[in-house]
mmCIF file of C-alpha atoms in Angstrom:
data_model
loop_
_atom_site.group_PDB
_atom_site.id
_atom_site.type_symbol
_atom_site.label_atom_id
_atom_site.label_comp_id
_atom_site.label_asym_id
_atom_site.label_seq_id
_atom_site.Cartn_x
_atom_site.Cartn_y
_atom_site.Cartn_z
ATOM 1 C CA MET U 1 -0.818 21.343 6.300
ATOM 2 C CA LYS U 2 2.094 18.922 6.263
ATOM 3 C CA LYS U 3 2.667 16.753 9.306
ATOM 4 C CA ILE U 4 5.606 14.403 9.856
ATOM 5 C CA PHE U 5 5.205 11.960 12.739
ATOM 6 C CA GLY U 6 8.359 11.022 14.621
ATOM 7 C CA LEU U 7 9.214 8.007 16.724
ATOM 8 C CA LEU U 8 7.236 9.148 19.755
ATOM 9 C CA SER U 9 4.217 9.950 17.608
ATOM 10 C CA LEU U 10 4.357 6.487 16.089
ATOM 11 C CA VAL U 11 4.245 4.830 19.483
ATOM 12 C CA LEU U 12 1.360 7.047 20.533
ATOM 13 C CA LEU U 13 -0.544 6.291 17.356
ATOM 14 C CA MET U 14 -0.058 2.595 17.881
ATOM 15 C CA ALA U 15 -1.497 2.958 21.352
ATOM 16 C CA VAL U 16 -4.513 5.160 20.665
ATOM 17 C CA ALA U 17 -5.655 4.919 17.009
ATOM 18 C CA GLN U 18 -9.314 4.190 17.570
ATOM 19 C CA SER U 19 -10.030 2.477 14.282
ATOM 20 C CA CYS U 20 -7.625 -0.415 14.786
ATOM 21 C CA ASN U 21 -6.284 -0.537 18.329
ATOM 22 C CA LYS U 22 -7.469 -1.491 21.769
ATOM 23 C CA ASN U 23 -5.862 -2.169 25.150
ATOM 24 C CA SER U 24 -4.820 -5.648 26.184
ATOM 25 C CA ASP U 25 -7.694 -7.744 27.515
ATOM 26 C CA ASN U 26 -5.431 -9.229 30.188
ATOM 27 C CA PRO U 27 -5.925 -7.094 33.319
ATOM 28 C CA SER U 28 -3.136 -8.910 35.163
ATOM 29 C CA SER U 29 -0.485 -7.867 32.668
ATOM 30 C CA ASN U 30 1.421 -4.609 32.915
ATOM 31 C CA ASP U 31 2.600 -4.910 29.323
ATOM 32 C CA ASN U 32 1.420 -2.354 26.775
ATOM 33 C CA VAL U 33 -0.391 -4.475 24.175
ATOM 34 C CA THR U 34 -2.390 -3.062 21.265
ATOM 35 C CA GLU U 35 -4.492 -4.788 18.640
ATOM 36 C CA HIS U 36 -4.270 -3.840 14.963
ATOM 37 C CA SER U 37 -6.711 -5.386 12.484
ATOM 38 C CA PHE U 38 -6.466 -5.364 8.688
ATOM 39 C CA ASP U 39 -9.239 -6.860 6.576
ATOM 40 C CA LYS U 40 -10.089 -6.884 2.872
ATOM 41 C CA CYS U 41 -6.483 -7.537 1.906
ATOM 42 C CA PHE U 42 -5.285 -9.345 -1.208
ATOM 43 C CA ALA U 43 -2.533 -11.928 -1.543
ATOM 44 C CA TYR U 44 -0.276 -12.501 -4.542
ATOM 45 C CA VAL U 45 0.823 -16.131 -4.235
ATOM 46 C CA GLN U 46 3.522 -17.726 -6.362
ATOM 47 C CA ASN U 47 4.762 -21.301 -6.456
ATOM 48 C CA ILE U 48 8.517 -20.734 -6.424
ATOM 49 C CA SER U 49 9.352 -24.062 -8.054
ATOM 50 C CA ASN U 50 7.045 -23.953 -11.088
ATOM 51 C CA GLY U 51 6.110 -20.273 -11.363
ATOM 52 C CA VAL U 52 2.342 -20.806 -11.058
ATOM 53 C CA GLU U 53 0.808 -17.657 -9.569
ATOM 54 C CA ALA U 54 -2.576 -16.419 -8.424
ATOM 55 C CA TYR U 55 -4.283 -13.542 -6.627
ATOM 56 C CA TYR U 56 -6.684 -14.134 -3.763
ATOM 57 C CA GLY U 57 -8.933 -11.651 -1.986
ATOM 58 C CA ASN U 58 -10.602 -11.379 1.418
ATOM 59 C CA LEU U 59 -7.515 -12.032 3.500
ATOM 60 C CA GLY U 60 -7.391 -10.713 7.036
ATOM 61 C CA TYR U 61 -4.529 -10.001 9.414
ATOM 62 C CA GLN U 62 -4.535 -9.145 13.095
ATOM 63 C CA MET U 63 -1.500 -8.121 15.120
ATOM 64 C CA HIS U 64 -1.293 -8.022 18.897
ATOM 65 C CA VAL U 65 1.691 -5.742 19.393
ATOM 66 C CA ASN U 66 3.489 -5.840 22.737
ATOM 67 C CA SER U 67 5.392 -2.558 22.973
ATOM 68 C CA THR U 68 6.900 -3.563 26.315
ATOM 69 C CA ARG U 69 8.535 -6.786 25.125
ATOM 70 C CA MET U 70 8.898 -5.702 21.456
ATOM 71 C CA THR U 71 7.085 -8.811 20.237
ATOM 72 C CA LEU U 72 3.824 -9.398 18.415
ATOM 73 C CA ASP U 73 1.340 -12.192 17.739
ATOM 74 C CA LEU U 74 0.038 -12.500 14.171
ATOM 75 C CA LEU U 75 -3.294 -14.003 13.103
ATOM 76 C CA ILE U 76 -3.833 -14.761 9.395
ATOM 77 C CA THR U 77 -7.297 -15.604 8.025
ATOM 78 C CA GLY U 78 -8.377 -16.644 4.533
ATOM 79 C CA LEU U 79 -4.980 -17.708 3.173
ATOM 80 C CA LYS U 80 -5.005 -19.912 0.057
ATOM 81 C CA LEU U 81 -2.163 -21.378 -1.983
ATOM 82 C CA THR U 82 -1.922 -22.189 -5.692
ATOM 83 C CA ASP U 83 -2.007 -25.955 -5.018
ATOM 84 C CA GLY U 84 -5.557 -25.668 -3.655
ATOM 85 C CA THR U 85 -4.637 -25.562 0.037
ATOM 86 C CA ALA U 86 -6.975 -23.317 2.057
ATOM 87 C CA TYR U 87 -5.908 -22.693 5.643
ATOM 88 C CA PRO U 88 -8.140 -21.975 8.614
ATOM 89 C CA ASN U 89 -6.904 -19.396 11.110
ATOM 90 C CA ILE U 90 -3.099 -19.297 11.353
ATOM 91 C CA THR U 91 -1.475 -17.933 14.528
ATOM 92 C CA ILE U 92 2.207 -17.110 14.973
ATOM 93 C CA LYS U 93 3.278 -15.913 18.419
ATOM 94 C CA ASN U 94 6.152 -13.968 19.975
ATOM 95 C CA ILE U 95 7.562 -12.503 16.767
ATOM 96 C CA PRO U 96 10.248 -9.854 17.430
ATOM 97 C CA TRP U 97 9.836 -6.423 15.845
ATOM 98 C CA THR U 98 11.744 -3.149 15.637
ATOM 99 C CA LEU U 99 11.094 0.470 14.714
ATOM 100 C CA GLU U 100 12.746 1.740 11.532
ATOM 101 C CA ASP U 101 12.052 5.259 10.246
ATOM 102 C CA ASN U 102 8.593 5.374 11.830
ATOM 103 C CA TRP U 103 7.656 1.892 10.575
ATOM 104 C CA LEU U 104 7.011 -1.201 12.660
ATOM 105 C CA VAL U 105 9.264 -3.773 10.989
ATOM 106 C CA VAL U 106 9.418 -7.568 11.271
ATOM 107 C CA LYS U 107 12.229 -9.596 9.723
ATOM 108 C CA ALA U 108 11.930 -13.140 11.050
ATOM 109 C CA LYS U 109 12.858 -16.656 9.925
ATOM 110 C CA ASP U 110 11.764 -20.249 10.564
ATOM 111 C CA LEU U 111 8.497 -19.607 12.379
ATOM 112 C CA MET U 112 6.203 -22.493 13.250
ATOM 113 C CA PRO U 113 2.564 -21.379 13.530
ATOM 114 C CA SER U 114 -0.348 -23.080 15.218
ATOM 115 C CA ILE U 115 -3.422 -24.033 13.182
ATOM 116 C CA GLU U 116 -6.269 -25.516 15.156
ATOM 117 C CA GLY U 117 -7.811 -28.583 13.540
ATOM 118 C CA PHE U 118 -5.359 -28.701 10.630
ATOM 119 C CA GLY U 119 -3.092 -31.708 10.177
ATOM 120 C CA SER U 120 -0.122 -30.351 8.223
ATOM 121 C CA VAL U 121 1.263 -27.163 9.765
ATOM 122 C CA PRO U 122 3.518 -25.218 7.355
ATOM 123 C CA LEU U 123 6.839 -23.628 8.233
ATOM 124 C CA PHE U 124 7.124 -19.897 7.598
ATOM 125 C CA ASN U 125 10.690 -19.769 6.279
ATOM 126 C CA THR U 126 10.648 -15.974 6.232
ATOM 127 C CA LEU U 127 8.222 -13.280 7.421
ATOM 128 C CA GLU U 128 8.586 -9.590 6.618
ATOM 129 C CA ILE U 129 6.112 -6.976 7.829
ATOM 130 C CA ARG U 130 6.143 -3.196 7.402
ATOM 131 C CA TYR U 131 3.352 -1.290 9.166
ATOM 132 C CA ARG U 132 2.999 2.488 9.384
ATOM 133 C CA PRO U 133 0.002 3.999 11.226
ATOM 134 C CA ARG U 134 -1.362 6.989 9.317
ATOM 135 C CA ILE U 135 -4.287 9.077 10.524
ATOM 136 C CA ILE U 136 -5.874 11.321 7.881
ATOM 137 C CA GLY U 137 -8.868 13.325 8.997
ATOM 138 C CA MET U 138 -10.877 10.917 11.134
ATOM 139 C CA SER U 139 -9.689 7.816 9.251
ATOM 140 C CA ASN U 140 -6.845 5.396 9.861
ATOM 141 C CA ILE U 141 -5.225 4.699 6.473
ATOM 142 C CA PRO U 142 -2.005 2.852 7.299
ATOM 143 C CA GLY U 143 0.868 1.618 5.225
ATOM 144 C CA LEU U 144 0.994 -2.169 5.229
ATOM 145 C CA SER U 145 3.198 -4.714 3.516
ATOM 146 C CA ILE U 146 3.274 -8.392 4.540
ATOM 147 C CA LYS U 147 5.518 -10.859 2.714
ATOM 148 C CA TYR U 148 6.323 -14.449 3.632
ATOM 149 C CA ASN U 149 7.621 -17.749 2.258
ATOM 150 C CA ILE U 150 5.997 -21.048 3.190
ATOM 151 C CA ASP U 151 7.734 -24.450 3.166
ATOM 152 C CA THR U 152 10.408 -23.112 0.750
ATOM 153 C CA LYS U 153 7.760 -23.514 -1.963
ATOM 154 C CA PHE U 154 5.322 -20.602 -1.865
ATOM 155 C CA SER U 155 5.928 -16.854 -1.810
ATOM 156 C CA VAL U 156 3.115 -14.587 -0.586
ATOM 157 C CA MET U 157 2.865 -10.804 -0.872
ATOM 158 C CA SER U 158 -0.110 -9.088 0.757
ATOM 159 C CA SER U 159 -1.567 -5.616 1.312
ATOM 160 C CA TYR U 160 -4.690 -3.545 0.671
ATOM 161 C CA SER U 161 -6.282 -3.477 -2.785
ATOM 162 C CA ASP U 162 -7.239 0.198 -2.417
ATOM 163 C CA GLN U 163 -4.593 2.757 -1.515
ATOM 164 C CA LEU U 164 -4.385 6.501 -0.935
ATOM 165 C CA ALA U 165 -1.129 8.252 -1.837
ATOM 166 C CA ILE U 166 -0.349 11.896 -1.091
ATOM 167 C CA GLY U 167 2.784 13.952 -1.594
ATOM 168 C CA VAL U 168 4.328 16.320 -4.123
ATOM 169 C CA THR U 169 3.262 16.566 -7.770
ATOM 170 C CA THR U 170 5.307 18.507 -10.323
ATOM 171 C CA SER U 171 4.582 19.314 -13.956
ATOM 172 C CA GLU U 172 6.682 21.021 -16.586
ATOM 173 C CA SER U 173 5.763 22.137 -20.099
ATOM 174 C CA GLU U 174 8.274 21.735 -22.913
ATOM 175 C CA LYS U 175 7.120 25.055 -24.364
ATOM 176 C CA MET U 176 6.372 27.110 -21.258
ATOM 177 C CA HIS U 177 9.619 26.096 -19.493
ATOM 178 C CA THR U 178 8.054 26.579 -16.090
ATOM 179 C CA LEU U 179 7.921 24.081 -13.255
ATOM 180 C CA TYR U 180 4.624 23.853 -11.360
ATOM 181 C CA GLU U 181 4.543 22.151 -7.978
ATOM 182 C CA THR U 182 1.551 21.262 -5.813
ATOM 183 C CA THR U 183 0.585 19.112 -2.860
ATOM 184 C CA ASP U 184 -3.141 19.364 -3.603
ATOM 185 C CA VAL U 185 -3.427 16.238 -5.769
ATOM 186 C CA ASN U 186 -4.598 13.059 -4.018
ATOM 187 C CA TYR U 187 -3.979 9.696 -5.679
ATOM 188 C CA TYR U 188 -6.521 6.929 -5.155
ATOM 189 C CA VAL U 189 -4.917 3.760 -6.471
ATOM 190 C CA SER U 190 -7.140 0.701 -6.896
ATOM 191 C CA PHE U 191 -5.743 -2.736 -7.753
ATOM 192 C CA ASP U 192 -8.210 -5.162 -9.332
ATOM 193 C CA THR U 193 -6.650 -8.529 -8.602
ATOM 194 C CA ASP U 194 -9.235 -10.340 -10.754
ATOM 195 C CA THR U 195 -8.279 -8.468 -13.945
ATOM 196 C CA ARG U 196 -4.712 -7.667 -12.768
ATOM 197 C CA ARG U 197 -5.187 -4.040 -13.695
ATOM 198 C CA VAL U 198 -4.720 -0.838 -11.735
ATOM 199 C CA THR U 199 -6.785 2.348 -11.897
ATOM 200 C CA VAL U 200 -5.416 5.687 -10.672
ATOM 201 C CA LEU U 201 -7.751 8.551 -9.760
ATOM 202 C CA MET U 202 -5.953 11.888 -9.565
ATOM 203 C CA GLN U 203 -8.214 14.008 -7.391
ATOM 204 C CA GLY U 204 -7.778 17.751 -7.933
ATOM 205 C CA ALA U 205 -5.267 17.445 -10.780
ATOM 206 C CA ARG U 206 -3.904 20.527 -12.542
ATOM 207 C CA PHE U 207 -0.752 21.097 -14.568
ATOM 208 C CA VAL U 208 -0.258 24.873 -14.267
ATOM 209 C CA ASP U 209 -1.266 27.595 -11.855
ATOM 210 C CA GLY U 210 -4.763 28.850 -12.633
ATOM 211 C CA MET U 211 -5.854 25.706 -14.473
ATOM 212 C CA PRO U 212 -9.199 24.328 -13.222
ATOM 213 C CA ALA U 213 -8.720 21.267 -11.043
ATOM 214 C CA PHE U 214 -10.084 18.025 -12.497
ATOM 215 C CA ASP U 215 -10.639 14.586 -11.023
ATOM 216 C CA ILE U 216 -8.845 12.614 -13.738
ATOM 217 C CA THR U 217 -8.961 8.810 -13.847
ATOM 218 C CA ILE U 218 -6.404 6.680 -15.655
ATOM 219 C CA PRO U 219 -8.166 3.336 -15.963
ATOM 220 C CA ASP U 220 -7.260 -0.324 -16.326
ATOM 221 C CA ILE U 221 -3.479 -0.463 -16.725
ATOM 222 C CA PRO U 222 -1.943 -3.973 -16.435
ATOM 223 C CA PHE U 223 0.341 -4.355 -13.408
ATOM 224 C CA VAL U 224 2.711 -6.974 -12.045
ATOM 225 C CA ILE U 225 4.001 -7.656 -8.540
ATOM 226 C CA LYS U 226 7.768 -7.511 -8.022
ATOM 227 C CA GLY U 227 8.815 -8.137 -4.442
ATOM 228 C CA THR U 228 6.743 -5.758 -2.338
ATOM 229 C CA LYS U 229 5.917 -3.471 -5.273
ATOM 230 C CA ALA U 230 3.234 -3.206 -7.919
ATOM 231 C CA VAL U 231 4.698 -1.943 -11.192
ATOM 232 C CA TRP U 232 2.934 -0.802 -14.354
ATOM 233 C CA GLU U 233 3.452 1.182 -17.556
ATOM 234 C CA ALA U 234 1.598 2.100 -20.727
ATOM 235 C CA THR U 235 2.690 3.671 -23.999
ATOM 236 C CA SER U 236 -0.560 5.594 -24.396
ATOM 237 C CA VAL U 237 -3.926 5.809 -22.663
ATOM 238 C CA LEU U 238 -6.971 8.070 -22.702
ATOM 239 C CA PRO U 239 -8.046 9.299 -19.243
ATOM 240 C CA THR U 240 -11.623 9.716 -18.129
ATOM 241 C CA ILE U 241 -13.436 12.413 -16.169
ATOM 242 C CA GLY U 242 -16.708 11.446 -14.538
ATOM 243 C CA GLY U 243 -16.685 8.173 -16.461
ATOM 244 C CA VAL U 244 -16.432 9.947 -19.842
ATOM 245 C CA THR U 245 -13.331 9.520 -22.007
ATOM 246 C CA PHE U 246 -11.323 12.744 -22.088
ATOM 247 C CA ALA U 247 -9.782 12.480 -25.569
ATOM 248 C CA THR U 248 -8.447 16.043 -25.523
ATOM 249 C CA TYR U 249 -6.008 15.121 -22.685
ATOM 250 C CA PRO U 250 -4.136 12.100 -24.160
ATOM 251 C CA ILE U 251 -1.518 10.524 -21.873
ATOM 252 C CA SER U 252 1.668 8.773 -22.958
ATOM 253 C CA ASN U 253 4.845 7.290 -21.462
ATOM 254 C CA LEU U 254 3.027 6.367 -18.268
ATOM 255 C CA LYS U 255 4.943 4.594 -15.509
ATOM 256 C CA GLY U 256 3.934 3.755 -11.956
ATOM 257 C CA GLU U 257 5.427 1.963 -8.991
ATOM 258 C CA PHE U 258 3.668 1.426 -5.673
ATOM 259 C CA ASP U 259 5.801 0.023 -2.866
ATOM 260 C CA PHE U 260 3.210 -1.180 -0.350
ATOM 261 C CA GLY U 261 5.773 -0.769 2.408
ATOM 262 C CA GLY U 262 7.207 2.507 1.172
ATOM 263 C CA ASP U 263 6.616 5.072 -1.563
ATOM 264 C CA PHE U 264 4.456 5.723 -4.626
ATOM 265 C CA ASP U 265 6.126 7.063 -7.786
ATOM 266 C CA PHE U 266 4.071 7.995 -10.826
ATOM 267 C CA GLU U 267 4.872 9.838 -14.045
ATOM 268 C CA PHE U 268 3.428 10.468 -17.480
ATOM 269 C CA ASP U 269 3.314 12.923 -20.374
ATOM 270 C CA CYS U 270 0.088 14.739 -21.224
ATOM 271 C CA ASP U 271 -0.669 16.746 -24.365
ATOM 272 C CA PRO U 272 -3.781 18.763 -23.425
ATOM 273 C CA GLU U 273 -5.451 20.226 -26.501
ATOM 274 C CA PRO U 274 -6.334 23.608 -24.905
ATOM 275 C CA MET U 275 -2.789 24.221 -23.592
ATOM 276 C CA PRO U 276 0.594 24.734 -25.255
ATOM 277 C CA GLY U 277 2.969 21.814 -25.491
ATOM 278 C CA ILE U 278 3.402 18.484 -23.760
ATOM 279 C CA PHE U 279 3.478 18.435 -19.962
ATOM 280 C CA HIS U 280 5.649 15.973 -18.055
ATOM 281 C CA VAL U 281 3.999 15.151 -14.724
ATOM 282 C CA GLU U 282 5.651 13.390 -11.782
ATOM 283 C CA ALA U 283 4.282 12.401 -8.382
ATOM 284 C CA LYS U 284 6.459 11.526 -5.403
ATOM 285 C CA CYS U 285 4.391 10.252 -2.496
ATOM 286 C CA THR U 286 5.304 8.697 0.826
ATOM 287 C CA TYR U 287 3.405 7.367 3.830
ATOM 288 C CA ASP U 288 5.410 9.764 6.007
ATOM 289 C CA TYR U 289 3.760 12.720 4.271
ATOM 290 C CA VAL U 290 0.389 13.490 5.848
ATOM 291 C CA LYS U 291 -1.824 16.514 5.256
ATOM 292 C CA ASP U 292 -5.213 17.580 6.523
ATOM 293 C CA LEU U 293 -7.672 15.693 4.346
ATOM 294 C CA ASP U 294 -11.352 14.962 4.863
ATOM 295 C CA VAL U 295 -11.728 11.248 4.036
#
């Protein structure tokens, strides 16, 4: 079943999602404050001046969102830079935010954080956050994109390494001339920031009505970060099923783009040996699309 959450639903989710929120600990305040925690994030860090780049894991973010004053406090843990700097806990307070198309959005400039016990406090020249609560089954699987510049020298892009994308998948055969559409395919997208490769598991994939559904994995495709997106492509690749190479379903012309603060677009051609012709498959997924899913 498809569910689209509107503005009111977003506010309610921010207030009651059990996996990441809790009421303000200040009993004297009448403000509506919720806590949202995000751990096991990665950071893509680039030195703007010389182009040196690196990926770091085990970052954590925590937002205390004041829905009354439309401000939030941000805590960053585990941040490292390419020059060897490793920060202790970074706190930035009273950041204004807005709601845009069911996303909590921050677009702020020239923020001075506090870092306890650290001598040189950096200036956050820009800070952009996009956060979309998303409850699937009993799990909170939000959309999250955090991007910031530090001291006009370092650019940081951060989100989760493992993502779940759901939406509409279409496939069309050059010989059958029929368009098949389904919402039953779930895309588990895993970014390995050590190898800089992405693996896509298509759970319940099929190309035509009546075809058995397979859990098809497209493994180890090199990706790059562009802005808030991960982008990848491959001329040809052999998928796997259950860890075994599936040579009879060769894939070509593969392209993928995951906007951590937006949509997931994925397409490829597949020439399955048991079926007539080449199938062109496209997936259009968005965080605003939510279906009943046991995860």
